[in-house]
PDB file of C-alpha atoms in Angstrom:
ATOM      1  CA  UNK A   1       0.000   0.000   0.000  1.00 55.00           C
ATOM      2  CA  UNK A   2       2.908   2.334   0.664  1.00 53.00           C
ATOM      3  CA  UNK A   3       4.002   1.911  -2.962  1.00 49.00           C
ATOM      4  CA  UNK A   4       0.600   3.102  -4.205  1.00 51.00           C
ATOM      5  CA  UNK A   5       0.711   6.195  -2.000  1.00 50.00           C
ATOM      6  CA  UNK A   6       4.208   7.021  -3.201  1.00 54.00           C
ATOM      7  CA  UNK A   7       3.119   6.498  -6.806  1.00 57.00           C
ATOM      8  CA  UNK A   8       0.043   8.655  -6.289  1.00 56.00           C
ATOM      9  CA  UNK A   9       2.193  11.259  -4.569  1.00 56.00           C
ATOM     10  CA  UNK A  10       4.600  11.263  -7.504  1.00 58.00           C
ATOM     11  CA  UNK A  11       1.721  11.629  -9.962  1.00 57.00           C
ATOM     12  CA  UNK A  12       0.253  14.474  -7.901  1.00 49.00           C
ATOM     13  CA  UNK A  13       3.682  16.145  -7.799  1.00 49.00           C
ATOM     14  CA  UNK A  14       4.016  15.830 -11.574  1.00 46.00           C
ATOM     15  CA  UNK A  15       0.549  17.313 -12.137  1.00 52.00           C
ATOM     16  CA  UNK A  16       1.366  20.173  -9.758  1.00 42.00           C
ATOM     17  CA  UNK A  17       4.675  20.826 -11.550  1.00 46.00           C
ATOM     18  CA  UNK A  18       2.983  20.896 -14.994  1.00 47.00           C
ATOM     19  CA  UNK A  19       0.247  23.237 -13.718  1.00 41.00           C
ATOM     20  CA  UNK A  20       2.798  25.676 -12.295  1.00 43.00           C
ATOM     21  CA  UNK A  21       4.891  25.535 -15.481  1.00 41.00           C
ATOM     22  CA  UNK A  22       1.862  26.256 -17.666  1.00 41.00           C
ATOM     23  CA  UNK A  23       0.766  29.106 -15.407  1.00 41.00           C
ATOM     24  CA  UNK A  24       4.248  30.591 -15.724  1.00 43.00           C
ATOM     25  CA  UNK A  25       4.039  30.432 -19.522  1.00 43.00           C
ATOM     26  CA  UNK A  26       0.734  32.306 -19.534  1.00 43.00           C
ATOM     27  CA  UNK A  27       2.393  35.184 -17.665  1.00 50.00           C
ATOM     28  CA  UNK A  28       5.094  35.345 -20.323  1.00 76.00           C
ATOM     29  CA  UNK A  29       2.718  35.802 -23.269  1.00 90.00           C
ATOM     30  CA  UNK A  30       4.010  39.365 -23.580  1.00 95.00           C
ATOM     31  CA  UNK A  31       7.552  38.136 -24.300  1.00 97.00           C
ATOM     32  CA  UNK A  32       8.428  38.560 -27.967  1.00 97.00           C
ATOM     33  CA  UNK A  33       8.171  41.218 -30.657  1.00 98.00           C
ATOM     34  CA  UNK A  34       4.928  43.080 -31.238  1.00 98.00           C
ATOM     35  CA  UNK A  35       3.971  45.341 -34.133  1.00 98.00           C
ATOM     36  CA  UNK A  36       2.488  48.637 -32.976  1.00 98.00           C
ATOM     37  CA  UNK A  37      -0.543  48.582 -35.261  1.00 98.00           C
ATOM     38  CA  UNK A  38      -2.136  51.738 -33.875  1.00 98.00           C
ATOM     39  CA  UNK A  39      -1.426  54.605 -31.484  1.00 97.00           C
ATOM     40  CA  UNK A  40      -4.281  57.002 -30.810  1.00 96.00           C
ATOM     41  CA  UNK A  41      -4.393  60.235 -28.815  1.00 94.00           C
ATOM     42  CA  UNK A  42      -7.742  61.775 -27.810  1.00 95.00           C
ATOM     43  CA  UNK A  43      -8.558  64.997 -25.962  1.00 92.00           C
ATOM     44  CA  UNK A  44     -12.050  65.926 -24.763  1.00 91.00           C
ATOM     45  CA  UNK A  45     -13.827  68.175 -27.260  1.00 90.00           C
ATOM     46  CA  UNK A  46     -11.189  67.678 -29.966  1.00 91.00           C
ATOM     47  CA  UNK A  47     -10.757  65.308 -32.864  1.00 90.00           C
ATOM     48  CA  UNK A  48      -8.412  62.467 -31.998  1.00 92.00           C
ATOM     49  CA  UNK A  49      -5.168  61.679 -33.787  1.00 95.00           C
ATOM     50  CA  UNK A  50      -4.453  58.118 -34.857  1.00 97.00           C
ATOM     51  CA  UNK A  51      -1.271  56.773 -36.452  1.00 97.00           C
ATOM     52  CA  UNK A  52      -0.907  53.222 -37.721  1.00 97.00           C
ATOM     53  CA  UNK A  53       1.932  50.759 -38.252  1.00 98.00           C
ATOM     54  CA  UNK A  54       4.455  52.863 -36.369  1.00 98.00           C
ATOM     55  CA  UNK A  55       7.039  50.238 -35.445  1.00 98.00           C
ATOM     56  CA  UNK A  56       7.735  47.468 -32.970  1.00 98.00           C
ATOM     57  CA  UNK A  57       8.098  46.839 -29.259  1.00 98.00           C
ATOM     58  CA  UNK A  58      10.109  43.835 -28.052  1.00 98.00           C
ATOM     59  CA  UNK A  59       9.592  42.386 -24.564  1.00 98.00           C
ATOM     60  CA  UNK A  60      12.402  40.166 -23.260  1.00 98.00           C
ATOM     61  CA  UNK A  61      11.901  37.453 -20.641  1.00 97.00           C
ATOM     62  CA  UNK A  62      14.234  39.296 -18.211  1.00 97.00           C
ATOM     63  CA  UNK A  63      11.681  42.175 -18.118  1.00 97.00           C
ATOM     64  CA  UNK A  64      13.716  44.462 -20.347  1.00 97.00           C
ATOM     65  CA  UNK A  65      12.783  45.532 -23.835  1.00 98.00           C
ATOM     66  CA  UNK A  66      13.395  47.780 -26.795  1.00 97.00           C
ATOM     67  CA  UNK A  67      11.234  50.026 -28.948  1.00 97.00           C
ATOM     68  CA  UNK A  68      11.656  50.919 -32.590  1.00 98.00           C
ATOM     69  CA  UNK A  69       8.861  53.441 -33.104  1.00 98.00           C
ATOM     70  CA  UNK A  70       8.635  56.202 -35.699  1.00 97.00           C
ATOM     71  CA  UNK A  71       5.637  58.309 -36.652  1.00 97.00           C
ATOM     72  CA  UNK A  72       4.665  61.746 -37.871  1.00 95.00           C
ATOM     73  CA  UNK A  73       1.811  63.971 -36.638  1.00 90.00           C
ATOM     74  CA  UNK A  74       1.153  67.430 -38.056  1.00 86.00           C
ATOM     75  CA  UNK A  75       4.571  67.579 -39.724  1.00 89.00           C
ATOM     76  CA  UNK A  76       6.328  66.662 -36.450  1.00 92.00           C
ATOM     77  CA  UNK A  77       8.504  63.570 -36.465  1.00 96.00           C
ATOM     78  CA  UNK A  78       8.589  61.308 -33.400  1.00 95.00           C
ATOM     79  CA  UNK A  79      11.199  58.600 -32.861  1.00 96.00           C
ATOM     80  CA  UNK A  80      11.534  56.271 -29.889  1.00 97.00           C
ATOM     81  CA  UNK A  81      14.291  53.655 -30.007  1.00 96.00           C
ATOM     82  CA  UNK A  82      14.998  53.629 -26.273  1.00 94.00           C
ATOM     83  CA  UNK A  83      15.272  50.514 -24.142  1.00 96.00           C
ATOM     84  CA  UNK A  84      12.996  50.020 -21.149  1.00 98.00           C
ATOM     85  CA  UNK A  85      12.131  47.804 -18.208  1.00 98.00           C
ATOM     86  CA  UNK A  86       8.656  46.339 -17.963  1.00 98.00           C
ATOM     87  CA  UNK A  87       6.427  44.718 -15.393  1.00 97.00           C
ATOM     88  CA  UNK A  88       3.008  43.174 -15.584  1.00 95.00           C
ATOM     89  CA  UNK A  89       0.444  42.917 -12.820  1.00 94.00           C
ATOM     90  CA  UNK A  90      -3.254  42.161 -12.871  1.00 91.00           C
ATOM     91  CA  UNK A  91      -4.745  44.573 -15.382  1.00 95.00           C
ATOM     92  CA  UNK A  92      -1.635  46.764 -15.838  1.00 97.00           C
ATOM     93  CA  UNK A  93       1.570  46.918 -17.862  1.00 97.00           C
ATOM     94  CA  UNK A  94       4.268  49.341 -16.737  1.00 97.00           C
ATOM     95  CA  UNK A  95       7.057  50.473 -19.044  1.00 97.00           C
ATOM     96  CA  UNK A  96       9.908  52.307 -17.308  1.00 97.00           C
ATOM     97  CA  UNK A  97      12.654  54.286 -18.977  1.00 95.00           C
ATOM     98  CA  UNK A  98      13.741  57.878 -19.530  1.00 90.00           C
ATOM     99  CA  UNK A  99      12.566  60.126 -22.348  1.00 88.00           C
ATOM    100  CA  UNK A 100       9.758  58.014 -23.789  1.00 91.00           C
ATOM    101  CA  UNK A 101       6.117  58.892 -24.291  1.00 89.00           C
ATOM    102  CA  UNK A 102       5.373  55.187 -23.830  1.00 95.00           C
ATOM    103  CA  UNK A 103       7.118  54.898 -20.430  1.00 95.00           C
ATOM    104  CA  UNK A 104       4.203  54.835 -17.992  1.00 96.00           C
ATOM    105  CA  UNK A 105       1.555  52.574 -16.530  1.00 97.00           C
ATOM    106  CA  UNK A 106      -0.945  51.266 -19.080  1.00 98.00           C
ATOM    107  CA  UNK A 107      -4.352  49.781 -18.313  1.00 98.00           C
ATOM    108  CA  UNK A 108      -4.739  46.497 -20.182  1.00 97.00           C
ATOM    109  CA  UNK A 109      -8.017  46.651 -22.133  1.00 97.00           C
ATOM    110  CA  UNK A 110      -7.499  43.427 -24.131  1.00 95.00           C
ATOM    111  CA  UNK A 111      -4.904  40.804 -23.225  1.00 94.00           C
ATOM    112  CA  UNK A 112      -4.712  38.079 -25.835  1.00 93.00           C
ATOM    113  CA  UNK A 113      -1.843  35.922 -27.104  1.00 93.00           C
ATOM    114  CA  UNK A 114      -1.754  37.701 -30.453  1.00 97.00           C
ATOM    115  CA  UNK A 115      -3.245  41.129 -29.712  1.00 97.00           C
ATOM    116  CA  UNK A 116      -2.934  43.669 -26.926  1.00 97.00           C
ATOM    117  CA  UNK A 117      -4.866  46.906 -26.379  1.00 98.00           C
ATOM    118  CA  UNK A 118      -3.741  49.300 -23.684  1.00 98.00           C
ATOM    119  CA  UNK A 119      -5.043  52.660 -22.496  1.00 98.00           C
ATOM    120  CA  UNK A 120      -3.297  55.433 -20.549  1.00 97.00           C
ATOM    121  CA  UNK A 121      -3.074  59.204 -20.204  1.00 93.00           C
ATOM    122  CA  UNK A 122      -0.293  61.723 -20.612  1.00 86.00           C
ATOM    123  CA  UNK A 123      -0.921  63.116 -17.123  1.00 84.00           C
ATOM    124  CA  UNK A 124      -3.093  65.855 -18.607  1.00 86.00           C
ATOM    125  CA  UNK A 125      -6.313  65.462 -20.583  1.00 88.00           C
ATOM    126  CA  UNK A 126      -5.016  63.272 -23.397  1.00 93.00           C
ATOM    127  CA  UNK A 127      -6.141  59.636 -23.421  1.00 96.00           C
ATOM    128  CA  UNK A 128      -3.843  57.308 -25.335  1.00 96.00           C
ATOM    129  CA  UNK A 129      -4.701  53.936 -26.846  1.00 97.00           C
ATOM    130  CA  UNK A 130      -1.998  51.528 -27.984  1.00 97.00           C
ATOM    131  CA  UNK A 131      -2.775  48.454 -30.091  1.00 98.00           C
ATOM    132  CA  UNK A 132      -0.193  45.697 -30.574  1.00 98.00           C
ATOM    133  CA  UNK A 133      -0.129  42.543 -32.700  1.00 98.00           C
ATOM    134  CA  UNK A 134       2.323  39.698 -32.035  1.00 98.00           C
ATOM    135  CA  UNK A 135       4.710  38.805 -34.845  1.00 95.00           C
TER     136      UNK A 135
END
């Protein structure tokens, strides 16, 4: 009977290990390169500005990343190729790094394996929406 308990204990341990490993993989769904398919800025009472296909954001498994973003709005050129640190908690993604419009806390609106939609503000009245698609 002791052999059966040990065998059942081993099976339970294996199931527990697989469950934890799979849960860890789900948290890493952000890791990889994402196309920035859309970046939108909206202010109350004004027409919003939307730019599409503006570059990529890469999230590394060590919670660092890089951006390669370029877009133009009203004849102004914006470039962001700075590296960053990132963290993810329930309902939020935080990008940290100097000199980037994208470095802030983002509310996760949609969190899917192949698409992400985040919303934030610029600290004023502008609401920003970022849409990403996994490569």
